[in-house]
């Protein structure tokens, strides 16, 4: 059976990412390209619900979180239904990654930044919490900049098992201000924090004359940063 499904996938899609669905919208087979694009193994995909198309709907866009080489990113995948023959029990679905949009949500940028920073720190976070963030969009470089900031704060705090908390402390028409709270385990690095901060090249430092404000209330370290909100359509 699996050999037959693999043959159908090869005939239908070649090396393009593709799935076969049953009449209930469950995945019965996926090729290697689809598994790579969806960041899941073929075994994990098979049997998973994917979706049943309405008669007038032949495609939909999916938000996919993909981890490659230890780094996590969000991509948009378009799934396009190919109308099967009348006697074909399977619905072929072609997948393709769409060009990255100009902006992402603040929640996604901060969430993925924490995941990547934690991976880079080999899972050092004992606990992290993110409060409810405004429903705004930010440019994609905010994610990588936030990763860099978190890494800087962890090294500055000297914590072996840091706890991180992110909350919103202010919002304007074109900016949002977030506070990053981290527990500190030592004070050895505190004296040189300003020189280190000045060397960071973060896109949200210096916005409208603002800078990253660091405060210490041992054992807590807090960084407040103002991030520009994406203004495009």
Short mmCIF file of C-alpha atoms in Angstrom, two decimals:
data_model
loop_
_atom_site.label_atom_id
_atom_site.label_comp_id
_atom_site.label_asym_id
_atom_site.label_seq_id
_atom_site.Cartn_x
_atom_site.Cartn_y
_atom_site.Cartn_z
CA UNK A 1 0.00 0.00 0.00
CA UNK A 2 2.71 2.46 0.98
CA UNK A 3 4.62 1.67 -2.22
CA UNK A 4 1.48 2.45 -4.22
CA UNK A 5 0.98 5.77 -2.41
CA UNK A 6 4.64 6.67 -2.90
CA UNK A 7 4.23 5.99 -6.61
CA UNK A 8 1.16 8.25 -6.77
CA UNK A 9 3.07 11.04 -4.99
CA UNK A 10 5.98 10.68 -7.39
CA UNK A 11 3.70 10.72 -10.43
CA UNK A 12 1.72 13.70 -9.14
CA UNK A 13 4.42 15.91 -7.67
CA UNK A 14 7.90 14.67 -8.58
CA UNK A 15 10.28 16.46 -6.20
CA UNK A 16 7.74 19.14 -5.26
CA UNK A 17 6.25 18.95 -1.74
CA UNK A 18 2.98 17.04 -1.87
CA UNK A 19 0.40 15.25 0.25
CA UNK A 20 -2.41 12.80 -0.36
CA UNK A 21 -5.60 13.22 1.69
CA UNK A 22 -8.50 10.86 2.19
CA UNK A 23 -12.15 11.93 1.97
CA UNK A 24 -12.10 13.06 5.62
CA UNK A 25 -9.13 15.36 5.09
CA UNK A 26 -6.60 13.15 6.84
CA UNK A 27 -3.09 12.76 5.45
CA UNK A 28 -2.53 9.26 4.08
CA UNK A 29 0.88 9.93 2.54
CA UNK A 30 3.51 12.68 2.30
CA UNK A 31 6.70 12.84 0.30
CA UNK A 32 10.10 13.81 1.70
CA UNK A 33 9.85 17.38 0.41
CA UNK A 34 6.54 17.94 2.18
CA UNK A 35 7.90 16.50 5.44
CA UNK A 36 10.88 18.85 5.25
CA UNK A 37 8.71 21.88 4.48
CA UNK A 38 6.25 21.13 7.29
CA UNK A 39 9.13 20.29 9.68
CA UNK A 40 7.62 16.93 10.66
CA UNK A 41 8.49 13.35 9.83
CA UNK A 42 6.41 11.45 7.30
CA UNK A 43 5.34 9.04 10.04
CA UNK A 44 4.10 11.99 12.15
CA UNK A 45 2.18 13.44 9.21
CA UNK A 46 0.45 10.23 8.17
CA UNK A 47 -2.97 10.01 9.79
CA UNK A 48 -2.93 13.63 10.96
CA UNK A 49 -5.97 15.80 10.09
CA UNK A 50 -5.16 18.38 7.43
CA UNK A 51 -8.48 19.85 6.27
CA UNK A 52 -11.47 19.29 4.05
CA UNK A 53 -11.93 21.84 1.27
CA UNK A 54 -15.26 23.44 0.54
CA UNK A 55 -16.33 23.12 -3.11
CA UNK A 56 -15.25 26.69 -3.96
CA UNK A 57 -12.00 26.65 -1.97
CA UNK A 58 -9.00 25.23 -3.78
CA UNK A 59 -6.16 26.60 -1.65
CA UNK A 60 -5.31 27.87 1.82
CA UNK A 61 -2.27 29.39 3.52
CA UNK A 62 -0.75 27.83 6.62
CA UNK A 63 1.54 29.30 9.28
CA UNK A 64 4.30 26.75 9.88
CA UNK A 65 6.97 26.89 12.57
CA UNK A 66 10.10 25.31 11.14
CA UNK A 67 13.32 24.41 12.94
CA UNK A 68 16.45 24.05 10.80
CA UNK A 69 19.96 23.77 12.17
CA UNK A 70 18.79 24.56 15.69
CA UNK A 71 17.06 27.81 14.67
CA UNK A 72 13.31 28.24 14.62
CA UNK A 73 11.48 30.45 12.15
CA UNK A 74 7.92 30.98 11.00
CA UNK A 75 7.05 30.49 7.34
CA UNK A 76 3.87 30.64 5.29
CA UNK A 77 3.02 27.58 3.21
CA UNK A 78 0.35 27.59 0.52
CA UNK A 79 -1.57 24.34 0.15
CA UNK A 80 -3.27 23.97 -3.23
CA UNK A 81 -5.77 21.24 -3.92
CA UNK A 82 -5.51 19.40 -7.21
CA UNK A 83 -8.91 18.12 -8.29
CA UNK A 84 -8.63 14.31 -8.49
CA UNK A 85 -10.18 12.05 -11.08
CA UNK A 86 -13.73 10.92 -10.30
CA UNK A 87 -12.61 7.42 -9.35
CA UNK A 88 -9.57 8.55 -7.34
CA UNK A 89 -10.07 8.04 -3.57
CA UNK A 90 -7.26 10.49 -2.69
CA UNK A 91 -7.04 14.27 -2.91
CA UNK A 92 -3.57 15.47 -4.00
CA UNK A 93 -2.36 18.69 -2.33
CA UNK A 94 0.61 20.66 -3.62
CA UNK A 95 2.61 22.67 -1.05
CA UNK A 96 4.89 25.64 -1.63
CA UNK A 97 6.58 28.15 0.65
CA UNK A 98 5.48 31.73 0.02
CA UNK A 99 7.90 34.68 0.12
CA UNK A 100 8.36 35.97 3.64
CA UNK A 101 5.96 38.81 4.48
CA UNK A 102 7.43 42.18 5.40
CA UNK A 103 6.34 41.88 9.00
CA UNK A 104 5.34 39.38 11.65
CA UNK A 105 3.29 39.62 14.82
CA UNK A 106 5.01 40.88 17.95
CA UNK A 107 3.91 37.73 19.79
CA UNK A 108 5.52 35.50 17.18
CA UNK A 109 8.73 37.55 17.07
CA UNK A 110 9.20 37.51 20.85
CA UNK A 111 8.15 33.87 21.22
CA UNK A 112 10.52 32.58 18.55
CA UNK A 113 13.31 34.82 19.88
CA UNK A 114 12.99 33.18 23.31
CA UNK A 115 12.96 29.69 21.76
CA UNK A 116 16.10 30.39 19.71
CA UNK A 117 17.90 32.12 22.58
CA UNK A 118 17.11 29.18 24.83
CA UNK A 119 18.41 26.74 22.20
CA UNK A 120 21.61 28.77 21.88
CA UNK A 121 21.97 28.62 25.67
CA UNK A 122 21.45 24.84 25.56
CA UNK A 123 18.10 25.01 27.31
CA UNK A 124 19.34 27.14 30.19
CA UNK A 125 15.99 28.76 31.03
CA UNK A 126 14.47 27.25 34.14
CA UNK A 127 11.26 29.14 33.42
CA UNK A 128 10.07 31.86 31.09
CA UNK A 129 6.74 33.64 30.86
CA UNK A 130 5.37 36.10 28.34
CA UNK A 131 2.48 38.35 29.26
CA UNK A 132 -0.22 39.32 26.83
CA UNK A 133 1.40 41.36 24.08
CA UNK A 134 -0.31 43.96 21.86
CA UNK A 135 -1.71 42.67 18.57
CA UNK A 136 0.72 44.62 16.42
CA UNK A 137 3.19 43.68 13.71
CA UNK A 138 6.92 44.31 13.71
CA UNK A 139 9.68 43.90 11.15
CA UNK A 140 11.42 40.53 10.96
CA UNK A 141 14.72 41.87 12.30
CA UNK A 142 13.02 42.43 15.66
CA UNK A 143 13.14 38.66 16.28
CA UNK A 144 16.90 38.32 15.77
CA UNK A 145 17.54 41.54 17.70
CA UNK A 146 15.46 40.27 20.62
CA UNK A 147 17.47 37.03 20.60
CA UNK A 148 20.66 39.08 20.83
CA UNK A 149 19.26 41.16 23.67
CA UNK A 150 18.17 38.09 25.66
CA UNK A 151 21.57 36.48 25.19
CA UNK A 152 23.22 39.71 26.40
CA UNK A 153 20.99 39.90 29.48
CA UNK A 154 21.58 36.26 30.45
CA UNK A 155 25.35 36.71 30.25
CA UNK A 156 25.13 39.98 32.14
CA UNK A 157 23.03 38.46 34.91
CA UNK A 158 25.42 35.55 35.28
CA UNK A 159 22.56 33.13 35.90
CA UNK A 160 23.14 29.44 35.38
CA UNK A 161 19.40 28.69 35.22
CA UNK A 162 17.81 32.06 34.42
CA UNK A 163 14.14 32.88 34.75
CA UNK A 164 12.78 35.30 32.16
CA UNK A 165 9.57 37.31 32.20
CA UNK A 166 8.42 39.59 29.37
CA UNK A 167 5.63 42.14 29.84
CA UNK A 168 4.25 45.17 28.02
CA UNK A 169 4.88 48.46 29.82
CA UNK A 170 3.78 51.02 27.21
CA UNK A 171 2.38 51.53 23.72
CA UNK A 172 2.11 54.44 21.28
CA UNK A 173 0.85 54.82 17.74
CA UNK A 174 4.09 53.59 16.21
CA UNK A 175 5.91 51.85 19.04
CA UNK A 176 5.51 49.35 21.84
CA UNK A 177 7.62 49.16 24.97
CA UNK A 178 8.50 45.82 26.52
CA UNK A 179 10.21 44.95 29.77
CA UNK A 180 12.49 41.92 30.02
CA UNK A 181 12.93 40.79 33.64
CA UNK A 182 15.71 38.35 34.50
CA UNK A 183 16.88 36.98 37.82
CA UNK A 184 20.54 37.69 38.69
CA UNK A 185 22.87 35.26 40.41
CA UNK A 186 25.93 37.47 40.71
CA UNK A 187 27.20 41.02 40.34
CA UNK A 188 30.57 40.42 38.69
CA UNK A 189 29.41 41.55 35.25
CA UNK A 190 27.34 44.54 36.29
CA UNK A 191 30.11 47.16 36.24
CA UNK A 192 30.75 46.78 32.51
CA UNK A 193 27.15 46.56 31.35
CA UNK A 194 27.01 49.99 29.70
CA UNK A 195 30.04 49.44 27.45
CA UNK A 196 28.65 46.07 26.39
CA UNK A 197 25.23 47.54 25.70
CA UNK A 198 26.74 50.30 23.56
CA UNK A 199 28.33 47.66 21.34
CA UNK A 200 25.03 45.98 20.57
CA UNK A 201 23.60 46.87 17.17
CA UNK A 202 19.89 46.44 17.75
CA UNK A 203 17.30 48.11 15.47
CA UNK A 204 15.16 49.23 18.39
CA UNK A 205 17.97 51.03 20.22
CA UNK A 206 17.91 54.76 19.60
CA UNK A 207 14.37 54.82 18.15
CA UNK A 208 13.00 58.35 18.60
CA UNK A 209 15.83 59.12 20.95
CA UNK A 210 15.04 56.13 23.13
CA UNK A 211 17.54 53.57 24.30
CA UNK A 212 17.48 50.31 26.16
CA UNK A 213 17.08 51.19 29.83
CA UNK A 214 18.64 48.77 32.28
CA UNK A 215 17.78 48.79 35.95
CA UNK A 216 19.09 46.63 38.78
CA UNK A 217 17.19 45.71 41.91
CA UNK A 218 19.16 42.72 43.09
CA UNK A 219 18.46 39.92 42.47
CA UNK A 220 16.49 41.23 39.49
CA UNK A 221 17.73 42.75 36.25
CA UNK A 222 15.27 44.59 34.00
CA UNK A 223 15.72 45.87 30.45
CA UNK A 224 13.03 48.11 28.97
CA UNK A 225 13.15 48.54 25.19
CA UNK A 226 10.99 50.50 22.79
CA UNK A 227 10.33 48.64 19.54
CA UNK A 228 8.98 50.27 16.39
CA UNK A 229 5.66 48.95 15.10
CA UNK A 230 5.43 48.04 11.42
CA UNK A 231 3.53 50.74 9.53
CA UNK A 232 3.18 49.07 6.12
CA UNK A 233 0.03 47.55 4.68
#
